[in-house]
Coordinates of C-alpha atoms and ligand atoms in Angstrom, one line a residue:
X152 CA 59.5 -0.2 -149.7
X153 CA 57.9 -3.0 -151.2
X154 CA 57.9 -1.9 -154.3
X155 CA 61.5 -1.0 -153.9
X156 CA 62.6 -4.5 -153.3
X157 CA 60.6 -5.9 -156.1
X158 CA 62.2 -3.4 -158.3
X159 CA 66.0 -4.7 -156.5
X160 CA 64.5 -8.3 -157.7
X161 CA 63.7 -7.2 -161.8
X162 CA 67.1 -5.2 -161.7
X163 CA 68.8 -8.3 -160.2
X164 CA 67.4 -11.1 -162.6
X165 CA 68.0 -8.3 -165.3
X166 CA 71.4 -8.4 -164.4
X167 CA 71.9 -11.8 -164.2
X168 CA 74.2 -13.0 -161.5
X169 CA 76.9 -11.1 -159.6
X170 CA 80.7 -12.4 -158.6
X171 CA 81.7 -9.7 -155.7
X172 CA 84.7 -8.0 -157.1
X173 CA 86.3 -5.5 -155.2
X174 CA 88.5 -1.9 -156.7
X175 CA 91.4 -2.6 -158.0
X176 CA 94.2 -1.6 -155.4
X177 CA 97.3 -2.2 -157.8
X178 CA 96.2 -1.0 -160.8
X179 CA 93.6 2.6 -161.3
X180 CA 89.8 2.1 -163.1
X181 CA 86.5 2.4 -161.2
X182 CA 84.6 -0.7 -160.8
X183 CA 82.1 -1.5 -164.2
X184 CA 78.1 -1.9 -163.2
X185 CA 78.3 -5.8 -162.9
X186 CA 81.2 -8.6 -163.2
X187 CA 80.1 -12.6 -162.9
X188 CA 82.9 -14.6 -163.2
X189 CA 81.4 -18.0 -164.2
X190 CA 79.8 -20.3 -161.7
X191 CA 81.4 -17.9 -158.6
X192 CA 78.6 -16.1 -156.3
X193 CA 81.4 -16.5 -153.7
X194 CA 85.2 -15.6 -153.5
X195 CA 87.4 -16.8 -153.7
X196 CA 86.5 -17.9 -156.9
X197 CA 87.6 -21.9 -157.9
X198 CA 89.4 -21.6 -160.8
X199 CA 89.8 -25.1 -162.7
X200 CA 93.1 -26.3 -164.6
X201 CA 93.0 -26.8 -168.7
X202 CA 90.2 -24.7 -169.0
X203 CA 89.0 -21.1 -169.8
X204 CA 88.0 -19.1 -166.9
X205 CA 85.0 -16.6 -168.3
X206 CA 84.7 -13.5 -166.8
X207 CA 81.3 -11.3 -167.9
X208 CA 81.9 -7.7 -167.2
X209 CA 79.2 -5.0 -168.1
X210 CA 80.5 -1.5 -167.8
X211 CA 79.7 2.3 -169.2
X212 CA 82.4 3.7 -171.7
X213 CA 83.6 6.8 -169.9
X214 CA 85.0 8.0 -173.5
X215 CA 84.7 7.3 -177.6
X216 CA 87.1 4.3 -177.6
X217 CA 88.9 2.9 -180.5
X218 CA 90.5 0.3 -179.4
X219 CA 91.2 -1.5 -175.8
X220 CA 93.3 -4.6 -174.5
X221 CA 92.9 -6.3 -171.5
X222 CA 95.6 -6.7 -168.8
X223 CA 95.3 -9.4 -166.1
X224 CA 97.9 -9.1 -163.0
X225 CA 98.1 -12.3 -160.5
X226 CA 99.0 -10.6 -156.8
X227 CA 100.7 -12.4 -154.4
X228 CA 100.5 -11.7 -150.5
X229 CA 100.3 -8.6 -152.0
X230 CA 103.7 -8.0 -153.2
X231 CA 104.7 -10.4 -156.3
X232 CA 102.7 -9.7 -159.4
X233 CA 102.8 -11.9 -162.3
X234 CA 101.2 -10.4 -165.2
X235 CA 99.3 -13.1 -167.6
X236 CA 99.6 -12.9 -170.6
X237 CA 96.1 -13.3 -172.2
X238 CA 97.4 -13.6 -175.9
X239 CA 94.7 -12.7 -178.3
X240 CA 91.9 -12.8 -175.8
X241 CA 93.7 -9.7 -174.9
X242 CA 92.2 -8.0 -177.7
X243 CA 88.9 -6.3 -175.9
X244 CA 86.7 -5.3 -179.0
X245 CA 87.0 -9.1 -180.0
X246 CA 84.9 -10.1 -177.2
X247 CA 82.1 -7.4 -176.8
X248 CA 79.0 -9.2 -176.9
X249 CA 76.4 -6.3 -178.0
X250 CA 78.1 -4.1 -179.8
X251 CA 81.6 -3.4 -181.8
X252 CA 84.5 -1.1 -181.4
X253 CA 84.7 2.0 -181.5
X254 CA 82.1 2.8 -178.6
X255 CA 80.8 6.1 -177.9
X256 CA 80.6 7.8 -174.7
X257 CA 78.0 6.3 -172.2
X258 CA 77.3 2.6 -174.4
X259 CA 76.6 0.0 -172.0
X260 CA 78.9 -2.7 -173.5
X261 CA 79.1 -6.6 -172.2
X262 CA 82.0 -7.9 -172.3
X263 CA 83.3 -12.1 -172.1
X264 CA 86.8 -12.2 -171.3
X265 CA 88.0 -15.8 -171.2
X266 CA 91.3 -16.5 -169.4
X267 CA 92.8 -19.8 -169.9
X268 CA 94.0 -21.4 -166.6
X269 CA 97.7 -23.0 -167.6
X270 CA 98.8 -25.9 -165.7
X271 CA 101.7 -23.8 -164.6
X272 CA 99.5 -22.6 -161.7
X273 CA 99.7 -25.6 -159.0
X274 CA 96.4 -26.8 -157.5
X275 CA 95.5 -25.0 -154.5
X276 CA 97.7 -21.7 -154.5
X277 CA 95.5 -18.7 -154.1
X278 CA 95.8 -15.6 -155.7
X279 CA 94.6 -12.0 -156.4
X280 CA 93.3 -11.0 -159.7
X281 CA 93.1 -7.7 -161.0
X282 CA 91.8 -7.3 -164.4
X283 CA 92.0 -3.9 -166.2
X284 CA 90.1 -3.3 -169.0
X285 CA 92.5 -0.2 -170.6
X286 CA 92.0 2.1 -173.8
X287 CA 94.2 1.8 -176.0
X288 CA 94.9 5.1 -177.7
X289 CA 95.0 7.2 -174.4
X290 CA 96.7 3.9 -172.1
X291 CA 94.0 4.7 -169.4
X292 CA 91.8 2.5 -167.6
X293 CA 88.3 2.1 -168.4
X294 CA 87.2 -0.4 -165.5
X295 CA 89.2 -2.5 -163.0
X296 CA 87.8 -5.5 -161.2
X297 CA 89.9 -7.3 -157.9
X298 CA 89.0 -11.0 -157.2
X299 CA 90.8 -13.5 -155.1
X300 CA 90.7 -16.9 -157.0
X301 CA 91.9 -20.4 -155.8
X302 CA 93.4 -22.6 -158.3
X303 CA 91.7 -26.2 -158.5
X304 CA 92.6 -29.6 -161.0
X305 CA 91.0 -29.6 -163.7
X306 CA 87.2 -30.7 -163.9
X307 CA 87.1 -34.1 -165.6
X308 CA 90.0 -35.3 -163.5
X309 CA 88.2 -36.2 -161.0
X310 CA 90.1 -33.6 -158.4
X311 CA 88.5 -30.7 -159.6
X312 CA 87.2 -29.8 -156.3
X313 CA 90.6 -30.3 -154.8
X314 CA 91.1 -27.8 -152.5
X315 CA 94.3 -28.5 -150.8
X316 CA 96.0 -25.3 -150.0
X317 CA 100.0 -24.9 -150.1
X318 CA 100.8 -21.8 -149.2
Ligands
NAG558 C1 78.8 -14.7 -170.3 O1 78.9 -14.2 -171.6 C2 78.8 -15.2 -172.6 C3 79.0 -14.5 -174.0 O2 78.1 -13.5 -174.2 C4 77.4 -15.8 -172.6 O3 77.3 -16.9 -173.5 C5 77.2 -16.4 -171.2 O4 75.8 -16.8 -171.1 C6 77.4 -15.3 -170.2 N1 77.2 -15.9 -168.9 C7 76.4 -15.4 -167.9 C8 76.3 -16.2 -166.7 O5 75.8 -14.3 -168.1
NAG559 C1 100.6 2.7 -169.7 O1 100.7 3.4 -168.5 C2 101.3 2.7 -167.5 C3 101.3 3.6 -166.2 O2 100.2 4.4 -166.1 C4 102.7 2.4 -167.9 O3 103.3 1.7 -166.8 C5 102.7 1.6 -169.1 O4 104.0 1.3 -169.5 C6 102.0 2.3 -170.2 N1 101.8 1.4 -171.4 C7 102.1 1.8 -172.6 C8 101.9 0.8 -173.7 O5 102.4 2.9 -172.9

């Protein structure tokens, strides 16, 4: 037993730190091995204005894979969904941090997907992220993470821990 939570300990600092993401509900794609979204251990996940959101994903390719994109989907109260575009950060193999595209079969691959957070979202409304990461040549979905997030002013504002709440 002991030696079964020090191993839970190596694996964990191994790992580094963990966001608790949930299966995607909206969209299909098993859950990757780990997903940290920057600075959140807690959900929902503060999300500050002008700035990039990174999201660290590690998952297993479940195929060879050419190419993938990334689509990010904002829920709300479950039945509006706003897709965001993520422009070029979009483009997956651009942002593998240990390997490149194409990826063979079983490659654990790290992935940094930044998501800048327009003003356009207001402070304080609270949404659902799903992010898909999807192959491109067979338009299926490699991994799928759910996350509500909370959008907050940006950091050097001064408001940045602004959590009014307007819905
Ligand atoms: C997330 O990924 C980026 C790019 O590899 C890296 O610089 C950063 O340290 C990672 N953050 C965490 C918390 O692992
Ligand atoms: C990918 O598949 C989804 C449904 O599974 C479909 O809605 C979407 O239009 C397809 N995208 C492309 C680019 O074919």
């Amino acid at each position: 037993m002991l030696r079964f939570v020090l191993l839970l300990c190596v694996v964990a600092l191994v790992n580094g730190q963990s966001t608790p993401v949930k299966q995607c509900i909206a969209n299909s794609g098993p859950l990757p091995i780990n997903a940290y979204i920057e600075g959140c251990t807690q959900t929902p996940c503060n999300l500050p204005q002008l700035q990039d959101a990174v999201i660290n994903i590690t998952f297993k390719a479940p195929e060879n894979i050419n190419r993938m994109r990334t689509l990010a989907t904002a829920y709300f109260s479950g039945i509006l969904a706003i897709p965001y575009n993520l422009h070029e950060n979009a483009e997956t193999c651009n942002f593998l941090t240990n390997t490149n595209c194409p990826v063979k079969k079983d490659d654990t691959i790290q992935y940094a997907l930044k998501i800048y957070i327009q003003p356009i979202f207001p402070v304080g409304i609270e949404t659902t992220l799903e992010v898909e990461i999807n192959d491109f040549d067979r338009n299926s979905s490699v991994v799928c993470v759910r996350v509500p997030v909370r959008i907050v002013g940006p950091v050097n504002s001064g408001d940045g821990d602004n959590n009014v709440n307007i819905a």
